[in-house]
Short mmCIF file of N, CA and C in Angstrom, two decimals:
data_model
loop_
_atom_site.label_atom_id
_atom_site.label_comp_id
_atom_site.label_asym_id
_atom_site.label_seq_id
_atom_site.Cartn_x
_atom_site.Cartn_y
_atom_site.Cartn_z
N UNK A 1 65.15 186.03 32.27
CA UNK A 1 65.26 184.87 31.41
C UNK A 1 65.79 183.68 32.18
N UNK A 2 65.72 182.69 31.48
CA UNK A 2 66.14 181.32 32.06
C UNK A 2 67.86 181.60 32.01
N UNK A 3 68.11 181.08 33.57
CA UNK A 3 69.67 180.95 33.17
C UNK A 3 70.25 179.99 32.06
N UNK A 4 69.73 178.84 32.26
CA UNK A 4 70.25 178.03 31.26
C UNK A 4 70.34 178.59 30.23
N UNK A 5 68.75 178.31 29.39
CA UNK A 5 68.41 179.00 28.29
C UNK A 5 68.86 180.01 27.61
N UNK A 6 69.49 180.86 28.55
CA UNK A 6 70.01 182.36 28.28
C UNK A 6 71.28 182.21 27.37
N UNK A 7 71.96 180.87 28.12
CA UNK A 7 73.44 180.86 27.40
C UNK A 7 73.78 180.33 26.29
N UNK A 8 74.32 181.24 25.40
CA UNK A 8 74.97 180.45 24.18
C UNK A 8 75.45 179.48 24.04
N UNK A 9 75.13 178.40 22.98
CA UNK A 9 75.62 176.94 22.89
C UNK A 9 76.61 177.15 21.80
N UNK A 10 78.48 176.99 22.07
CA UNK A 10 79.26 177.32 21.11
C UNK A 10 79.35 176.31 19.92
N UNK A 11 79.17 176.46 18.69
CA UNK A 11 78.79 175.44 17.59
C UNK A 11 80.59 175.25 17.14
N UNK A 12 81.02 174.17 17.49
CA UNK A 12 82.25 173.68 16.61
C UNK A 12 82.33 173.67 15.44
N UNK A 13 83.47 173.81 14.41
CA UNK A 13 83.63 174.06 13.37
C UNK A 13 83.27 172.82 12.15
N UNK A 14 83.33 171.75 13.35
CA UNK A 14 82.86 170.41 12.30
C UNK A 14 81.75 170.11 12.43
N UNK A 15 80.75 170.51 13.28
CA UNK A 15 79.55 170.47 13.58
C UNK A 15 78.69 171.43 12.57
N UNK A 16 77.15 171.18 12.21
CA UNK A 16 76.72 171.66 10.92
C UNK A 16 74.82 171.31 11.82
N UNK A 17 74.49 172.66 11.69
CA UNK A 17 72.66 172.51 12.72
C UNK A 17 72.02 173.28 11.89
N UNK A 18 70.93 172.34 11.32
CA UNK A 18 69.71 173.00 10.62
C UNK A 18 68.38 172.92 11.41
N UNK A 19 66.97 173.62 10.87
CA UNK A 19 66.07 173.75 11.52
C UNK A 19 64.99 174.09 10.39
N UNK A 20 64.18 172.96 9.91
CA UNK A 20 63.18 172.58 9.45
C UNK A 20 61.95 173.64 9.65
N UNK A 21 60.82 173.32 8.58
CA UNK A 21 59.60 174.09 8.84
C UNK A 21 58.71 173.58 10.02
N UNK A 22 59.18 171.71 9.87
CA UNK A 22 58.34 171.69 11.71
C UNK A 22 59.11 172.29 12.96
N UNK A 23 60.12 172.53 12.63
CA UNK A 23 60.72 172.96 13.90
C UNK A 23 61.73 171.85 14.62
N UNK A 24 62.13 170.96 13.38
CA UNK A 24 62.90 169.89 14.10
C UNK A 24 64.23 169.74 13.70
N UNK A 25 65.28 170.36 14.77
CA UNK A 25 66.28 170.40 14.91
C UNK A 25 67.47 169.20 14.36
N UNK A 26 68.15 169.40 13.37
CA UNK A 26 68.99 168.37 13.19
C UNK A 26 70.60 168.50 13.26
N UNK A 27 71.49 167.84 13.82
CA UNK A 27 72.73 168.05 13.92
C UNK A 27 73.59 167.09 13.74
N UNK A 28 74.85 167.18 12.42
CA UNK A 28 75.23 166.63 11.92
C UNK A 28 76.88 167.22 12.94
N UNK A 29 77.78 165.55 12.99
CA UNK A 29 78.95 166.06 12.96
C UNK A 29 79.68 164.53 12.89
N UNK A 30 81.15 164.38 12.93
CA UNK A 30 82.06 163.44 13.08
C UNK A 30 81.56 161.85 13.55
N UNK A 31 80.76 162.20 15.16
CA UNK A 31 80.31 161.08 15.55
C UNK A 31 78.97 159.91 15.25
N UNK A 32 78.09 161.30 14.06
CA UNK A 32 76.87 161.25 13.77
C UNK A 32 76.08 162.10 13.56
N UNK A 33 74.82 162.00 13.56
CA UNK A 33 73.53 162.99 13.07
C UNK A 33 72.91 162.51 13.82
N UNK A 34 72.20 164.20 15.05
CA UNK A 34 71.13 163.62 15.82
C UNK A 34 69.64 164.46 15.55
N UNK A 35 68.37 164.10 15.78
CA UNK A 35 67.45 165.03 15.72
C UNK A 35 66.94 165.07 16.54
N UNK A 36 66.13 166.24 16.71
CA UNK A 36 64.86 166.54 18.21
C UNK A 36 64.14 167.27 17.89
N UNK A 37 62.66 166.77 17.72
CA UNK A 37 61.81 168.09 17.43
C UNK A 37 61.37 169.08 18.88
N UNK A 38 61.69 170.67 18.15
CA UNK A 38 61.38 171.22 19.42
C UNK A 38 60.42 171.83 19.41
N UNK A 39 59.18 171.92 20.17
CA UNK A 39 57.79 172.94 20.69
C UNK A 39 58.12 174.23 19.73
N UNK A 40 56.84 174.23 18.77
CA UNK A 40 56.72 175.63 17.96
C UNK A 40 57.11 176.99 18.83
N UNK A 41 56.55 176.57 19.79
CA UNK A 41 56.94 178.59 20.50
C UNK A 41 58.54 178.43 20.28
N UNK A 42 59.25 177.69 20.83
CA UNK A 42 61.09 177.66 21.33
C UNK A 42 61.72 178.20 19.73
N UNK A 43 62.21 179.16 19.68
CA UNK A 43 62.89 179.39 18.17
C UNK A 43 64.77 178.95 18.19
N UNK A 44 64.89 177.92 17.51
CA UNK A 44 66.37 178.01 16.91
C UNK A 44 66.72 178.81 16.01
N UNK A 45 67.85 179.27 16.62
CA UNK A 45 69.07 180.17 15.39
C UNK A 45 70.50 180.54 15.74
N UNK A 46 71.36 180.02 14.59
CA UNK A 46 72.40 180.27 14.54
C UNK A 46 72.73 181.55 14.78
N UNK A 47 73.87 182.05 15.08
CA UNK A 47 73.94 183.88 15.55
C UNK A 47 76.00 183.59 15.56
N UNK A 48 76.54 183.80 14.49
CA UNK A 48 78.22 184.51 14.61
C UNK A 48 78.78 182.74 15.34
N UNK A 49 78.54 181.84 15.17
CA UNK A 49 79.29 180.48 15.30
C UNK A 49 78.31 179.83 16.90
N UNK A 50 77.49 180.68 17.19
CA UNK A 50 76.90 180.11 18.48
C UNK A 50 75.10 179.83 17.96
N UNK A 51 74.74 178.68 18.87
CA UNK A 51 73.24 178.51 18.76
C UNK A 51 72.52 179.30 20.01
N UNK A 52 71.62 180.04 19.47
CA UNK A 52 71.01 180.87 20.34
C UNK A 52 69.00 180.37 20.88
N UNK A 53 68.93 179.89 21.78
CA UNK A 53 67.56 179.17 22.14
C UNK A 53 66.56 180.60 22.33
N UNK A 54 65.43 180.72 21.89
CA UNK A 54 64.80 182.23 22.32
C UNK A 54 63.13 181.72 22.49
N UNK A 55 62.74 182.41 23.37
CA UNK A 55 61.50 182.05 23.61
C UNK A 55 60.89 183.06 23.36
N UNK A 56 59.37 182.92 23.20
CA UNK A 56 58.07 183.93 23.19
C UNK A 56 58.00 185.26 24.05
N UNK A 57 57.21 184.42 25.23
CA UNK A 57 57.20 185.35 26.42
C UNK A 57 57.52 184.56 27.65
N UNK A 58 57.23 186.02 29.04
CA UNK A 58 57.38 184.85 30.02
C UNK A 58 56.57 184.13 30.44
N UNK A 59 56.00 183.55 30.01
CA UNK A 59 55.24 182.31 30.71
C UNK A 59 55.62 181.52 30.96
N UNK A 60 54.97 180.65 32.37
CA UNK A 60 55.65 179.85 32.98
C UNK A 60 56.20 178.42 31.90
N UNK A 61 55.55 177.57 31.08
CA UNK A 61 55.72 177.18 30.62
C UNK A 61 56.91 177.14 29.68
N UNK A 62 56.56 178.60 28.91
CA UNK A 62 57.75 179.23 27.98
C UNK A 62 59.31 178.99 28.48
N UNK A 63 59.28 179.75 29.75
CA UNK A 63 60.66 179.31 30.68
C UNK A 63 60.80 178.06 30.92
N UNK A 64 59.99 177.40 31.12
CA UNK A 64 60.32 175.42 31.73
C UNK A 64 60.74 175.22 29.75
N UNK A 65 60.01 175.10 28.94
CA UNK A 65 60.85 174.48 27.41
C UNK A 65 61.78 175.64 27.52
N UNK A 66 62.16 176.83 27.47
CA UNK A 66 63.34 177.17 26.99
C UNK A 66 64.65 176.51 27.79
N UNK A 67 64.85 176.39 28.59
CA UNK A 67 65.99 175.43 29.71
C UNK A 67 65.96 174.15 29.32
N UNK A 68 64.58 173.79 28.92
CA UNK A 68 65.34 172.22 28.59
C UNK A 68 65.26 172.06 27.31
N UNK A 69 64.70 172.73 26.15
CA UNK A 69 65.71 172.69 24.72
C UNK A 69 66.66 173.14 24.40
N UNK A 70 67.23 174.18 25.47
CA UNK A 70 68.50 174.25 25.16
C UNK A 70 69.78 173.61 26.30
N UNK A 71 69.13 173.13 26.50
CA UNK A 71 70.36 171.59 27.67
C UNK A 71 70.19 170.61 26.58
N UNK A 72 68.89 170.24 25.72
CA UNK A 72 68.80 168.84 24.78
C UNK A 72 69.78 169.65 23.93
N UNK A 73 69.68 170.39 22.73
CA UNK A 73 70.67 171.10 22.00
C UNK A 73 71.89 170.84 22.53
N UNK A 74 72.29 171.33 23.83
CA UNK A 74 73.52 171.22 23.61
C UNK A 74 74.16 169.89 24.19
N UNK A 75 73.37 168.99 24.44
CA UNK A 75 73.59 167.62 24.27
C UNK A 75 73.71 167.06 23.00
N UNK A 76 73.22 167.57 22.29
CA UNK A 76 73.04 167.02 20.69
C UNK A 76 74.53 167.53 20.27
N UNK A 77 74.95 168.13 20.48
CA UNK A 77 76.22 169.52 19.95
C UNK A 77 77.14 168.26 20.69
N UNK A 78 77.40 168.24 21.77
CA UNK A 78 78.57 167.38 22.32
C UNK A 78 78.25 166.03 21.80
N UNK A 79 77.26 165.38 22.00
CA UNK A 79 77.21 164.09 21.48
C UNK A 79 78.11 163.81 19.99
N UNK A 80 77.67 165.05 18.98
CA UNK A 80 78.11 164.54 17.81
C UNK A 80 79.88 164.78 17.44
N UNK A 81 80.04 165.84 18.61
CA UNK A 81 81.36 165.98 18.18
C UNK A 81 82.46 165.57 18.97
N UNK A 82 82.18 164.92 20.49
CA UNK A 82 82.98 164.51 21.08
C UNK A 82 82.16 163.18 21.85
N UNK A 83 80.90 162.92 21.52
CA UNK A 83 80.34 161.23 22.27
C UNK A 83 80.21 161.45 23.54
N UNK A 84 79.30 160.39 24.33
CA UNK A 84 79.70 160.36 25.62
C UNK A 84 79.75 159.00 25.82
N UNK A 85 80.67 158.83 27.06
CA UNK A 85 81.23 157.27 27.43
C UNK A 85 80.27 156.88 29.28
N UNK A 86 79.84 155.94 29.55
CA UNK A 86 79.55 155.66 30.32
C UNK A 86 79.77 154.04 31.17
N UNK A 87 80.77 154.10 31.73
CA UNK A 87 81.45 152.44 32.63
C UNK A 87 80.72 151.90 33.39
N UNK A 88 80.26 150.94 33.52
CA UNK A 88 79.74 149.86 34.93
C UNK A 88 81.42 148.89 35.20
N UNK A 89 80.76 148.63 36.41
CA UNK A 89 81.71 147.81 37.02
C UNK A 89 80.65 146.47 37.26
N UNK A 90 81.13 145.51 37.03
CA UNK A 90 80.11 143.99 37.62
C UNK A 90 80.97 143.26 38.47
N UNK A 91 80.48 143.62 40.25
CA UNK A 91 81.00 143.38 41.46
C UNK A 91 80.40 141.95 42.11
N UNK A 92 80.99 141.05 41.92
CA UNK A 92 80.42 139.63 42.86
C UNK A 92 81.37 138.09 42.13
N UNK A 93 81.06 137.24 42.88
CA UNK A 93 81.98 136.10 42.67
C UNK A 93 81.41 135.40 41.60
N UNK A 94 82.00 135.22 40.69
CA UNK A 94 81.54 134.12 40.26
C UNK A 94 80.79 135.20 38.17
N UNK A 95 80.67 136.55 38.81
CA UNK A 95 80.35 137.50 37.70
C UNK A 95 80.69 137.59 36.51
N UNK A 96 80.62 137.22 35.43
CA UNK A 96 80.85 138.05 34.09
C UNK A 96 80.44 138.47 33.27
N UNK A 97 81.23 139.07 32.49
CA UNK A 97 80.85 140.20 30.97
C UNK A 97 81.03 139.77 29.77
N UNK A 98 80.69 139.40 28.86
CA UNK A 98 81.07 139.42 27.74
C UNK A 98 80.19 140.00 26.73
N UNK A 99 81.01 140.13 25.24
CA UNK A 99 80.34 141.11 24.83
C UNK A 99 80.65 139.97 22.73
N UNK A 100 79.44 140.05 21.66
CA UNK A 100 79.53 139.92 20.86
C UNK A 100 78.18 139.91 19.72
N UNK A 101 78.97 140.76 18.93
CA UNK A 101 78.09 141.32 17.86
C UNK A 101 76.81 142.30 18.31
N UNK A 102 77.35 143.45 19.25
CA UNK A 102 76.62 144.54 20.06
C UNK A 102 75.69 143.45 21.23
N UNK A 103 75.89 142.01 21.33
CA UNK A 103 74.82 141.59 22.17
C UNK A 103 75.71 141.58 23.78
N UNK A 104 75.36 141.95 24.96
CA UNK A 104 76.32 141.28 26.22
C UNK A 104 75.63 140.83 26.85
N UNK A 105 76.54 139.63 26.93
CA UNK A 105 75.92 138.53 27.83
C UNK A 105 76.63 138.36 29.54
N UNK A 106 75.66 138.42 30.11
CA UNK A 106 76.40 138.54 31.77
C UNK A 106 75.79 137.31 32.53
N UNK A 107 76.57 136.77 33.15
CA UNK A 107 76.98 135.74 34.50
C UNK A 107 76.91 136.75 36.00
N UNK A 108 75.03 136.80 36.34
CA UNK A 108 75.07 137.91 37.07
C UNK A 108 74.44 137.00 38.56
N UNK A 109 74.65 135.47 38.53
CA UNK A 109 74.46 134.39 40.02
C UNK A 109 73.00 133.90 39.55
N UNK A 110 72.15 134.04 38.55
CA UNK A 110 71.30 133.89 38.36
C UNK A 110 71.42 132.08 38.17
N UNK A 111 70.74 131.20 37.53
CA UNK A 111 70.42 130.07 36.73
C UNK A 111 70.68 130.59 35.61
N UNK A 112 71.33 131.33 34.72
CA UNK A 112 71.00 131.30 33.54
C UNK A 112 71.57 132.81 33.47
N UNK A 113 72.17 132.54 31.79
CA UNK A 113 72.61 133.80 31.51
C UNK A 113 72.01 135.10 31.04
N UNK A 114 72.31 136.10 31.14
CA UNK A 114 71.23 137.51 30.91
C UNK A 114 71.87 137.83 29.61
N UNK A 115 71.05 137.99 28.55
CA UNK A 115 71.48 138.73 27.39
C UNK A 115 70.87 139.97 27.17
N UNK A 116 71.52 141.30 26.77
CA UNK A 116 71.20 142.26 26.38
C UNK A 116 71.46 142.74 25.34
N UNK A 117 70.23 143.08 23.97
CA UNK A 117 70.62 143.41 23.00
C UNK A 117 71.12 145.35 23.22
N UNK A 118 71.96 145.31 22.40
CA UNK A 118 72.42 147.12 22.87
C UNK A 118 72.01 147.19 21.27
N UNK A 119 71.20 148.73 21.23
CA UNK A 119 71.09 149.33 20.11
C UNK A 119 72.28 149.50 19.20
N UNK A 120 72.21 149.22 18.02
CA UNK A 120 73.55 149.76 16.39
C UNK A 120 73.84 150.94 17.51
N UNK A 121 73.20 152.02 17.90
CA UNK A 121 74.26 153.77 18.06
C UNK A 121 74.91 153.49 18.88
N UNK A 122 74.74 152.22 19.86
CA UNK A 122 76.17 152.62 20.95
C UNK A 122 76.67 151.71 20.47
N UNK A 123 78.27 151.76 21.18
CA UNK A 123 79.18 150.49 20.70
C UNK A 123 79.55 150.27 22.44
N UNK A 124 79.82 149.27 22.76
CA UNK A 124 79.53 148.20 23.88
C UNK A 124 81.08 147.60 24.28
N UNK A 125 81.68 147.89 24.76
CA UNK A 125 82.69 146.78 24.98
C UNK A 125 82.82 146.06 26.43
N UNK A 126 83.39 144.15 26.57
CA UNK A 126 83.53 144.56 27.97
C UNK A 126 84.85 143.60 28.11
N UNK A 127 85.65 144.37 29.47
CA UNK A 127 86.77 144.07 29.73
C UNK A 127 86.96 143.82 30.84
N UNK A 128 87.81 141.78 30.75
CA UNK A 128 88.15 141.73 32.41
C UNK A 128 89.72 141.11 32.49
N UNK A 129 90.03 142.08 33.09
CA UNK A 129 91.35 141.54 33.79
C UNK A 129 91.93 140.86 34.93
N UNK A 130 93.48 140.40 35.54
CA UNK A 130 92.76 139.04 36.22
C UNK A 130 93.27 140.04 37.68
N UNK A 131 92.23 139.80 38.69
CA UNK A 131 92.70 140.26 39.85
C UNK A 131 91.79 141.61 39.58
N UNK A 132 90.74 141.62 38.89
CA UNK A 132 89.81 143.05 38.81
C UNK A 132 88.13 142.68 38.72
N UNK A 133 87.82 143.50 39.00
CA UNK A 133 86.21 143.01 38.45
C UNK A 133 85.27 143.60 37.23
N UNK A 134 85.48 142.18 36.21
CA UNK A 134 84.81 142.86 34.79
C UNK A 134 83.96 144.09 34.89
N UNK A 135 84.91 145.13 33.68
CA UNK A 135 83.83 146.25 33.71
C UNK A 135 83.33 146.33 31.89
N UNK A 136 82.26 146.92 31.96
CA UNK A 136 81.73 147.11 31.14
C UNK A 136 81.92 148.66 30.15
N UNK A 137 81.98 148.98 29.01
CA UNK A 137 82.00 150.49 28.60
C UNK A 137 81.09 150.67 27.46
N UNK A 138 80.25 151.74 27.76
CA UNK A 138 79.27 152.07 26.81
C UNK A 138 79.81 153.42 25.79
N UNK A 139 79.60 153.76 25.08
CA UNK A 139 79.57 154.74 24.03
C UNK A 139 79.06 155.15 22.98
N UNK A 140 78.75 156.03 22.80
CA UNK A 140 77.62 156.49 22.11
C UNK A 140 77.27 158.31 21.99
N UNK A 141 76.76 158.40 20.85
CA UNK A 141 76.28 160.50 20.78
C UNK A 141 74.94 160.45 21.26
N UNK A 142 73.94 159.89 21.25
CA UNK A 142 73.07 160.06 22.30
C UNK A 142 72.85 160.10 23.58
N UNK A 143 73.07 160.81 24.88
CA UNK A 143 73.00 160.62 26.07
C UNK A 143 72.00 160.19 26.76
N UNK A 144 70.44 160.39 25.92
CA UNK A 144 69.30 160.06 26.80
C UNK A 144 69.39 158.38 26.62
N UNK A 145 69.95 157.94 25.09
CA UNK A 145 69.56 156.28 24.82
C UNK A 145 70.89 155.53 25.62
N UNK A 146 72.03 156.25 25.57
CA UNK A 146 73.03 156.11 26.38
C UNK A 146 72.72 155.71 27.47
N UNK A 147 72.12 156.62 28.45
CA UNK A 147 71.33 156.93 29.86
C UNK A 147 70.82 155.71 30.16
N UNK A 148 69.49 155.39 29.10
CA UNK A 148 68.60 153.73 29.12
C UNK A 148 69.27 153.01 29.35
N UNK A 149 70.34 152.79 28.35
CA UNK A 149 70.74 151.04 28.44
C UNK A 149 71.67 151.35 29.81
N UNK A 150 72.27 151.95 29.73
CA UNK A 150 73.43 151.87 31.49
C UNK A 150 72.37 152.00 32.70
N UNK A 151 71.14 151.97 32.41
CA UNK A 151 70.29 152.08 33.37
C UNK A 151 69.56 150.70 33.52
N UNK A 152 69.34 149.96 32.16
CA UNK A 152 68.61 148.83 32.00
C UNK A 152 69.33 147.66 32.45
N UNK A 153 70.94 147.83 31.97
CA UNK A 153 72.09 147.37 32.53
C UNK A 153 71.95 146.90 34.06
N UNK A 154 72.24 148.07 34.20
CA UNK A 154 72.11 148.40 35.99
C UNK A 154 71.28 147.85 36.90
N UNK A 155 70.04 147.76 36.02
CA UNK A 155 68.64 147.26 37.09
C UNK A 155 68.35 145.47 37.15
N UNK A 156 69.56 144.98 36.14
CA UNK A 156 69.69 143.36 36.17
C UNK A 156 70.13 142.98 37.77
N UNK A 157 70.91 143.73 38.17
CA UNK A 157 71.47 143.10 39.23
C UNK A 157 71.83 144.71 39.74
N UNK A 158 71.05 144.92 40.58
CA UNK A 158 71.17 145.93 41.73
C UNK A 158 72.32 145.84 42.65
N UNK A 159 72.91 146.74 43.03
CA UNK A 159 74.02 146.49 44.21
C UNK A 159 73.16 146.37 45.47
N UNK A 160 73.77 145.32 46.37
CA UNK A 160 72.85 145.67 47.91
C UNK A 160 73.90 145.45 48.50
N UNK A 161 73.37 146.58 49.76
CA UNK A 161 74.34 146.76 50.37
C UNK A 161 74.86 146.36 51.46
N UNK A 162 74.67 145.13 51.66
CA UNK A 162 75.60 144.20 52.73
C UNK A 162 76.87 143.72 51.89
N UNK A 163 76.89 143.26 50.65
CA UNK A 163 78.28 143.02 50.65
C UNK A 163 78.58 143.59 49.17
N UNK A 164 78.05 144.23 48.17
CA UNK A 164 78.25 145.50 47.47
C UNK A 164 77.98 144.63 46.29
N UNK A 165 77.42 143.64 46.26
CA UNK A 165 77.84 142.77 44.60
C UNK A 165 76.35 143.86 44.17
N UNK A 166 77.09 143.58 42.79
CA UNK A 166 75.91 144.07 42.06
C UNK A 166 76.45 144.35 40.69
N UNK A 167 75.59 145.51 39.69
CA UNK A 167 76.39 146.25 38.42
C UNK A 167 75.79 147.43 39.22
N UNK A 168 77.61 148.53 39.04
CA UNK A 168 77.54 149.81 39.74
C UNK A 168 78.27 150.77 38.64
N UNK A 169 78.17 151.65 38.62
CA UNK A 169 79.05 152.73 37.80
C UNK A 169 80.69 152.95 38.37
N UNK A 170 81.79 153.10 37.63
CA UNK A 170 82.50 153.20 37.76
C UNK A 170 82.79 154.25 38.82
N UNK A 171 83.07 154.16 40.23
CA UNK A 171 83.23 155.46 41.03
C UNK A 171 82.46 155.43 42.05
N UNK A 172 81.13 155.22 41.85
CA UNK A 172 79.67 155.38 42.42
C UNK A 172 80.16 154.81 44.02
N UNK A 173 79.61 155.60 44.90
CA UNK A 173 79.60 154.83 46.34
C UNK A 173 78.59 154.31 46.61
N UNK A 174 78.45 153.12 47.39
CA UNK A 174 77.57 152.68 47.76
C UNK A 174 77.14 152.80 49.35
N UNK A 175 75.89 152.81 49.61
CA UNK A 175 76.03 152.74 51.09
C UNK A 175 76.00 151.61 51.94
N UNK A 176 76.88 151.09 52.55
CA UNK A 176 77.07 150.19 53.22
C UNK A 176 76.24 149.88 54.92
N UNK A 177 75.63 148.31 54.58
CA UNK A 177 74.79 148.19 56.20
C UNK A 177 75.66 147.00 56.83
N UNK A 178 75.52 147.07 58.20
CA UNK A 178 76.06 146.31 58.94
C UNK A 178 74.80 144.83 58.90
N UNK A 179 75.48 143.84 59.04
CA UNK A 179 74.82 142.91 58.95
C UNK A 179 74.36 142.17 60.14
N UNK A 180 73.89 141.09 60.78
CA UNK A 180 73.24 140.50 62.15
C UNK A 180 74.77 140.67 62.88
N UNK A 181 74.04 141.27 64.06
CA UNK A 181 75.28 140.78 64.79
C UNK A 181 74.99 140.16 65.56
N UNK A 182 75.78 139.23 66.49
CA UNK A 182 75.42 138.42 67.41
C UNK A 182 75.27 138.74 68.37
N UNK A 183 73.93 138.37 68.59
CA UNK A 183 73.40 138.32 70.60
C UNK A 183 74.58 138.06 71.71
N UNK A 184 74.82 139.03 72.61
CA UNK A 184 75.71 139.19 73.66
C UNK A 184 74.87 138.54 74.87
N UNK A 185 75.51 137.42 75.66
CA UNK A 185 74.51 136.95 76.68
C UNK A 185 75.31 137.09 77.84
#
């Protein structure tokens, strides 16, 4: 069997997962309600407080969806009961963040300011303090729509790597190039 697949997804006590006649998974908890429809062969079922992913046979296929409906599942399971958070940092002179009514607007060296609408499910904040470089914080129970926008974010202003400005994730290394050096005569 699939390792993934194989393992039980432990269902929290405030968390609540049903499973429809199409086969589309829904999960209710604290942070929200998420759904995913999953491929008729993949069977959901509850089993003694755990979600159990089970497939057909082995076919190759069978094994590739069983591993990744049950990694989406248990993304759905954490999303609703504990969220996930995801930080940028916005590195360069002159940079900023601000943030109002889910829209952020960034000062990224351009002519002109970049607005990004962020979907109602995440909530958006951004914070700069003096002697730091505005960072940004995403949050949200979806990880894949999560994923997008800190990605869509991200691709406004690329880090390059002569002198690191850019929007980077909190942590993230960058790789650093040496720049012209001067001719020795």
């Amino acid at each position: 069997m699939s390792r993934i697949g194989k393992k039980p997804i432990a269902l929290p006590s405030n968390v609540t997962l049903s499973v429809d006649k199409e086969n589309v998974v829904t999960i209710k908890g604290p942070k929200g309600t998420l759904t995913q429809s999953v491929d008729p062969d993949i069977s959901v079922a509850v089993e003694d407080g755990q979600i159990q992913v089970t497939r057909p046979t082995e076919q190759k296929r069978h094994k590739a969806l069983h591993g990744l409906y049950r990694a989406l599942v248990s993304n759905m399971v954490t999303g609703v009961s504990e969220g996930f958070k995801i930080n940028l940092e916005v590195i360069g002179v002159g940079y900023k963040a601000a943030v109002t009514n889910n829209v952020l607007e960034l000062q990224l060296g351009y002519s002109h300011n970049v607005y990004v609408a962020v979907p109602a499910e995440i909530k958006v904040t951004a914070v700069t303090e003096k002697g730091q470089n505005p960072k940004v914080y995403l949050e949200g129970s979806d990880k894949q729509l999560l994923g997008d926008v800190a990605a869509k974010i991200r691709s406004l202003r690329k880090v390059e790597p002569y002198k690191g400005k850019g929007i980077r994730f909190v942590g993230e290394q960058v790789r650093r190039k040496a720049g012209k050096s001067s001719s020795k005569k």
